[in-house]
């Protein structure tokens, strides 16, 4: 794992930093909590049994095929542009620091490695020799190598697009679905992936994240606020009311909640302030198999009868005209 990503991770049990085990098959904290690294490349940072397993292998494969065809590239482009603007803003804010300097943070006698103007404390042993109180490590320099976290990352395609637009950033994909993480772990050379329940405490240091992506996924307002840098940005993608509207009646699909935008803002309102909102729309011309793919890759996969869906698909004229309508909302921590 890229050490710039590892530096931001924290043990989900005790909150201590993580480092590779001697045989590199796991990550461990100073208190010896251990987390296996799967051979597919993601690390398992779950604690206990997850309440659900997330998207199935078939759902993930359908999403990967649909995204690879470029049908949702407007989402990737919108996120890449918004994330680039967010990182530029964060760096401008960091240019006038108001907190303690690295030398202040590292002034207590410690067993530390000093590099340049900062230092990295060996957390398991660092103590103030006067008081005996352990010295906490300085928070990572978020602006130096921005961390982009995708909470509910799925295949990692959107994270990969953002990293491609930010050549000095690193990324972390979080998801509870193992089939999704097998793909997300390979989404970009500067990305890592971790199995984690985003409803629980996120396995990240406080204020460690420059940009947090949340695309068609649940939102954990308190934890998003904790891990975002005070000058960081949360980017939330949600379906607009007419997203895939042509398929709703024709195929008996779930309808987008007309109050969804208000519910999203309400779930974040105590922790985040909205700063911008943009609508992105496109019309797709899909084959019937591609329509079946878009149905199978999302929540409709849990709610449709396969035989009824096949019959209804057969009645659709080709190409099938389908509206993609999403909103990208940017929030900043309060």
Coordinates of C-alpha atoms in Angstrom, one line a residue:
X1 CA 0.0 0.0 0.0
X2 CA 1.2 3.5 -0.9
X3 CA 2.7 4.9 2.4
X4 CA 0.9 8.2 1.7
X5 CA -2.4 6.3 2.1
X6 CA -1.3 4.1 4.9
X7 CA -0.3 7.3 6.8
X8 CA -3.9 8.3 6.9
X9 CA -5.4 5.0 8.0
X10 CA -6.3 4.2 11.6
X11 CA -7.2 1.0 13.4
X12 CA -11.0 0.7 13.4
X13 CA -10.8 -0.8 16.9
X14 CA -8.6 1.6 18.8
X15 CA -7.8 4.4 16.5
X16 CA -4.1 3.9 16.4
X17 CA -2.0 4.2 13.2
X18 CA -1.5 1.1 11.1
X19 CA 1.6 -0.4 9.5
X20 CA 2.4 -3.5 7.5
X21 CA 3.1 -6.7 9.3
X22 CA 6.5 -8.3 8.8
X23 CA 5.2 -10.6 6.1
X24 CA 3.1 -7.8 4.5
X25 CA 0.0 -10.0 4.5
X26 CA -1.8 -7.8 7.0
X27 CA -1.8 -4.3 8.6
X28 CA -1.3 -4.0 12.4
X29 CA -1.5 -1.3 15.0
X30 CA 0.7 -0.8 18.1
X31 CA -1.9 -2.6 20.2
X32 CA -1.5 -5.6 17.8
X33 CA -5.0 -5.5 16.2
X34 CA -4.4 -7.2 12.9
X35 CA -6.3 -6.8 9.5
X36 CA -5.7 -9.1 6.6
X37 CA -4.9 -8.0 3.1
X38 CA -6.8 -10.1 0.6
X39 CA -4.9 -11.5 -2.4
X40 CA -7.0 -9.3 -4.6
X41 CA -5.4 -6.2 -3.0
X42 CA -7.9 -4.8 -0.5
X43 CA -7.5 -4.7 3.2
X44 CA -10.3 -5.9 5.5
X45 CA -10.9 -3.2 8.1
X46 CA -14.3 -4.5 9.3
X47 CA -14.7 -5.1 13.0
X48 CA -17.2 -7.9 13.6
X49 CA -19.8 -9.0 11.2
X50 CA -21.2 -6.4 8.7
X51 CA -25.0 -6.0 8.8
X52 CA -25.1 -6.5 5.0
X53 CA -22.8 -7.7 2.2
X54 CA -23.4 -4.9 -0.2
X55 CA -23.7 -5.4 -4.0
X56 CA -23.4 -8.9 -5.3
X57 CA -20.9 -10.1 -7.9
X58 CA -23.6 -9.9 -10.6
X59 CA -24.5 -6.3 -9.7
X60 CA -20.9 -5.2 -9.7
X61 CA -20.2 -6.9 -13.0
X62 CA -23.2 -5.2 -14.5
X63 CA -22.1 -1.8 -13.2
X64 CA -18.5 -2.3 -14.5
X65 CA -19.8 -3.2 -18.0
X66 CA -22.2 -0.2 -18.1
X67 CA -19.5 2.3 -16.8
X68 CA -16.9 0.8 -19.2
X69 CA -19.3 1.7 -22.1
X70 CA -19.0 5.3 -21.1
X71 CA -22.7 5.8 -20.3
X72 CA -21.9 7.5 -16.9
X73 CA -18.8 9.4 -18.0
X74 CA -20.6 12.7 -17.4
X75 CA -20.5 11.8 -13.7
X76 CA -16.8 11.1 -13.8
X77 CA -16.1 14.4 -15.6
X78 CA -18.2 16.4 -13.2
X79 CA -16.5 14.8 -10.1
X80 CA -13.0 15.3 -11.6
X81 CA -13.7 19.0 -12.2
X82 CA -15.3 19.6 -8.8
X83 CA -12.5 17.7 -7.0
X84 CA -9.8 19.7 -8.8
X85 CA -11.5 23.0 -7.7
X86 CA -11.8 21.7 -4.2
X87 CA -8.1 20.8 -3.9
X88 CA -7.1 24.1 -5.3
X89 CA -9.2 25.8 -2.7
X90 CA -7.8 23.7 0.1
X91 CA -4.2 24.5 -0.9
X92 CA -5.0 28.2 -1.1
X93 CA -6.4 27.9 2.5
X94 CA -3.3 26.0 3.6
X95 CA -1.0 28.7 2.3
X96 CA -1.9 30.8 5.4
X97 CA -1.6 28.3 8.2
X98 CA -3.1 29.2 11.6
X99 CA -2.2 26.0 13.6
X100 CA 1.0 25.0 15.3
X101 CA 4.1 24.6 13.2
X102 CA 5.7 21.1 12.6
X103 CA 8.5 22.1 15.0
X104 CA 6.0 22.9 17.7
X105 CA 4.2 19.6 17.2
X106 CA 7.5 17.7 17.5
X107 CA 9.0 19.7 20.3
X108 CA 8.5 17.1 23.1
X109 CA 11.3 14.6 23.6
X110 CA 10.3 11.6 21.5
X111 CA 11.6 8.7 19.5
X112 CA 11.0 10.4 16.2
X113 CA 12.3 10.4 12.7
X114 CA 12.8 14.0 11.5
X115 CA 12.5 14.7 7.8
X116 CA 12.7 18.2 6.3
X117 CA 10.5 20.6 8.3
X118 CA 8.3 17.9 9.8
X119 CA 8.6 14.8 11.8
X120 CA 6.9 11.4 12.1
X121 CA 6.5 10.2 15.7
X122 CA 6.8 6.5 16.5
X123 CA 3.4 6.5 18.2
X124 CA 3.7 3.4 20.3
X125 CA 6.7 4.8 22.2
X126 CA 6.5 8.6 22.0
X127 CA 6.2 10.2 25.4
X128 CA 6.8 13.6 27.0
X129 CA 9.6 12.7 29.3
X130 CA 8.5 15.3 31.8
X131 CA 4.9 14.3 32.2
X132 CA 5.0 10.7 30.9
X133 CA 2.0 11.5 28.7
X134 CA 2.1 10.0 25.2
X135 CA 2.5 12.5 22.4
X136 CA 0.0 12.1 19.6
X137 CA 1.4 12.3 16.0
X138 CA 0.8 15.5 14.0
X139 CA -2.0 15.2 11.5
X140 CA -1.0 14.4 8.0
X141 CA -0.3 17.4 5.7
X142 CA -3.5 17.0 3.6
X143 CA -2.4 19.7 1.0
X144 CA 0.9 18.1 0.3
X145 CA -0.6 14.9 -1.1
X146 CA -4.4 15.2 -1.1
X147 CA -6.3 12.1 -0.1
X148 CA -9.5 11.5 -2.0
X149 CA -11.8 9.0 -0.3
X150 CA -14.8 7.4 -2.0
X151 CA -17.3 6.2 0.6
X152 CA -19.4 3.5 -1.1
X153 CA -16.9 3.3 -4.0
X154 CA -18.3 0.3 -5.9
X155 CA -16.0 -0.5 -8.8
X156 CA -13.8 2.6 -8.0
X157 CA -14.3 4.1 -11.5
X158 CA -15.2 7.5 -10.2
X159 CA -12.3 7.6 -7.8
X160 CA -10.0 6.6 -10.7
X161 CA -11.3 9.5 -12.8
X162 CA -10.7 12.0 -10.0
X163 CA -7.2 10.7 -9.4
X164 CA -6.4 11.0 -13.1
X165 CA -7.3 14.7 -12.9
X166 CA -5.2 15.2 -9.7
X167 CA -1.7 13.8 -10.5
X168 CA -0.3 14.3 -7.0
X169 CA -3.3 12.9 -5.1
X170 CA -3.9 9.5 -3.6
X171 CA -7.2 7.7 -3.2
X172 CA -9.0 5.2 -0.9
X173 CA -12.0 3.2 -1.9
X174 CA -14.3 2.1 0.9
X175 CA -17.1 -0.4 0.4
X176 CA -18.7 -3.3 2.2
X177 CA -18.9 -5.4 -1.0
X178 CA -16.0 -7.7 -1.6
X179 CA -16.8 -8.1 -5.3
X180 CA -16.7 -4.3 -5.7
X181 CA -13.4 -4.0 -3.8
X182 CA -11.7 -6.6 -6.0
X183 CA -12.2 -4.1 -8.9
X184 CA -11.7 -0.9 -6.9
X185 CA -8.3 -2.2 -5.7
X186 CA -7.2 -2.0 -9.4
X187 CA -9.1 1.2 -10.3
X188 CA -5.9 3.4 -10.3
X189 CA -2.2 3.0 -9.5
X190 CA -2.5 5.6 -6.7
X191 CA -5.6 4.1 -5.1
X192 CA -6.0 1.6 -2.3
X193 CA -9.2 -0.2 -1.2
X194 CA -10.6 -1.3 2.1
X195 CA -13.5 -3.3 3.3
X196 CA -15.4 -1.1 5.7
X197 CA -18.9 -0.4 6.8
X198 CA -19.4 3.3 6.1
X199 CA -22.2 3.5 8.7
X200 CA -19.6 2.8 11.3
X201 CA -16.5 4.8 12.3
X202 CA -14.4 5.2 9.2
X203 CA -10.8 3.8 9.5
X204 CA -9.2 7.2 8.9
X205 CA -7.4 9.9 10.9
X206 CA -9.2 13.0 11.9
X207 CA -9.1 15.8 9.2
X208 CA -7.1 13.5 6.9
X209 CA -9.1 13.8 3.8
X210 CA -9.1 16.5 1.2
X211 CA -12.1 15.4 -0.9
X212 CA -14.7 12.8 0.0
X213 CA -16.9 11.3 -2.8
X214 CA -20.3 9.9 -2.2
X215 CA -21.9 8.6 -5.3
X216 CA -25.4 6.9 -5.1
X217 CA -24.3 5.7 -1.6
X218 CA -25.4 6.1 2.0
X219 CA -24.1 9.2 3.9
X220 CA -22.6 9.1 7.4
X221 CA -22.6 12.8 8.2
X222 CA -20.8 12.7 11.6
X223 CA -18.0 10.5 10.2
X224 CA -17.7 12.4 7.0
X225 CA -17.2 15.6 9.0
X226 CA -14.6 14.0 11.3
X227 CA -12.3 12.7 8.6
X228 CA -12.6 15.8 6.3
X229 CA -10.0 18.5 6.6
X230 CA -11.8 21.7 7.8
X231 CA -11.1 23.2 4.3
X232 CA -12.0 20.0 2.5
X233 CA -15.0 19.2 0.4
X234 CA -17.7 16.6 0.3
X235 CA -19.1 15.8 -3.2
X236 CA -22.4 14.0 -3.2
X237 CA -24.0 12.6 -6.4
X238 CA -27.7 11.7 -6.3
X239 CA -30.2 10.9 -9.0
X240 CA -32.5 13.7 -10.1
X241 CA -36.3 13.1 -10.2
X242 CA -36.3 12.2 -13.9
X243 CA -33.2 9.9 -13.8
X244 CA -34.0 6.8 -16.0
X245 CA -37.6 8.1 -16.1
X246 CA -38.4 6.3 -19.4
X247 CA -37.7 2.9 -17.7
X248 CA -39.7 3.5 -14.5
X249 CA -43.2 2.8 -16.0
X250 CA -42.1 0.6 -18.8
X251 CA -40.2 -1.8 -16.6
X252 CA -41.8 -1.2 -13.2
X253 CA -38.7 0.2 -11.6
X254 CA -38.3 2.1 -8.4
X255 CA -39.1 5.8 -8.7
X256 CA -36.7 8.5 -7.4
X257 CA -38.0 10.0 -4.2
X258 CA -39.1 13.6 -5.1
X259 CA -37.9 14.8 -1.7
X260 CA -34.5 13.1 -2.0
X261 CA -32.5 16.4 -2.3
X262 CA -34.1 17.7 0.9
X263 CA -33.4 14.4 2.7
X264 CA -29.7 14.4 1.6
X265 CA -29.2 18.0 2.9
X266 CA -31.1 17.2 6.1
X267 CA -28.9 14.2 6.8
X268 CA -25.8 16.4 6.5
X269 CA -27.1 19.7 7.7
X270 CA -25.8 19.6 11.2
X271 CA -22.3 19.0 10.0
X272 CA -22.0 20.5 6.5
X273 CA -23.0 23.6 4.7
X274 CA -24.0 23.4 1.0
X275 CA -21.8 25.5 -1.3
X276 CA -22.9 24.5 -4.8
X277 CA -25.3 22.3 -6.7
X278 CA -25.1 21.4 -10.4
X279 CA -27.4 19.3 -12.6
X280 CA -25.9 17.0 -15.2
X281 CA -28.1 15.5 -17.9
X282 CA -27.6 13.3 -21.0
X283 CA -29.8 11.2 -23.3
X284 CA -28.6 7.6 -23.9
X285 CA -29.5 5.3 -26.8
X286 CA -29.3 1.8 -25.3
X287 CA -29.7 -1.7 -26.6
X288 CA -32.1 -4.0 -24.7
X289 CA -29.1 -5.8 -23.1
X290 CA -27.7 -2.5 -21.9
X291 CA -31.1 -1.6 -20.4
X292 CA -31.0 -5.0 -18.6
X293 CA -27.5 -4.1 -17.3
X294 CA -28.6 -0.7 -15.9
X295 CA -31.5 -2.4 -14.1
X296 CA -29.2 -5.1 -12.7
X297 CA -26.5 -2.8 -11.4
X298 CA -28.5 -0.8 -8.9
X299 CA -31.2 -1.2 -6.2
X300 CA -33.7 -2.3 -8.8
X301 CA -31.9 -5.6 -9.0
X302 CA -33.3 -6.4 -5.5
X303 CA -36.9 -5.4 -6.4
X304 CA -37.6 -6.7 -9.9
X305 CA -38.9 -10.1 -11.0
X306 CA -36.5 -11.5 -13.6
X307 CA -39.2 -13.2 -15.7
X308 CA -41.4 -10.1 -15.8
X309 CA -38.4 -7.9 -16.6
X310 CA -37.4 -10.1 -19.5
X311 CA -40.9 -9.9 -21.0
X312 CA -41.1 -6.1 -20.6
X313 CA -37.6 -5.7 -22.1
X314 CA -38.6 -7.6 -25.2
X315 CA -41.4 -5.1 -25.8
X316 CA -39.1 -2.1 -25.8
X317 CA -38.2 -0.6 -29.2
X318 CA -34.5 -0.3 -30.0
X319 CA -32.6 1.9 -29.4
X320 CA -34.1 2.6 -26.0
X321 CA -34.0 6.4 -25.2
X322 CA -33.0 6.9 -21.6
X323 CA -32.4 10.1 -19.6
X324 CA -29.5 10.3 -17.2
X325 CA -30.1 13.1 -14.7
X326 CA -28.0 13.5 -11.7
X327 CA -27.0 16.3 -9.3
X328 CA -23.5 16.9 -7.9
X329 CA -23.7 18.9 -4.6
X330 CA -20.7 20.2 -2.9
X331 CA -20.6 20.7 0.9
X332 CA -18.0 22.0 3.3
X333 CA -17.6 21.2 7.0
X334 CA -19.3 23.6 9.4

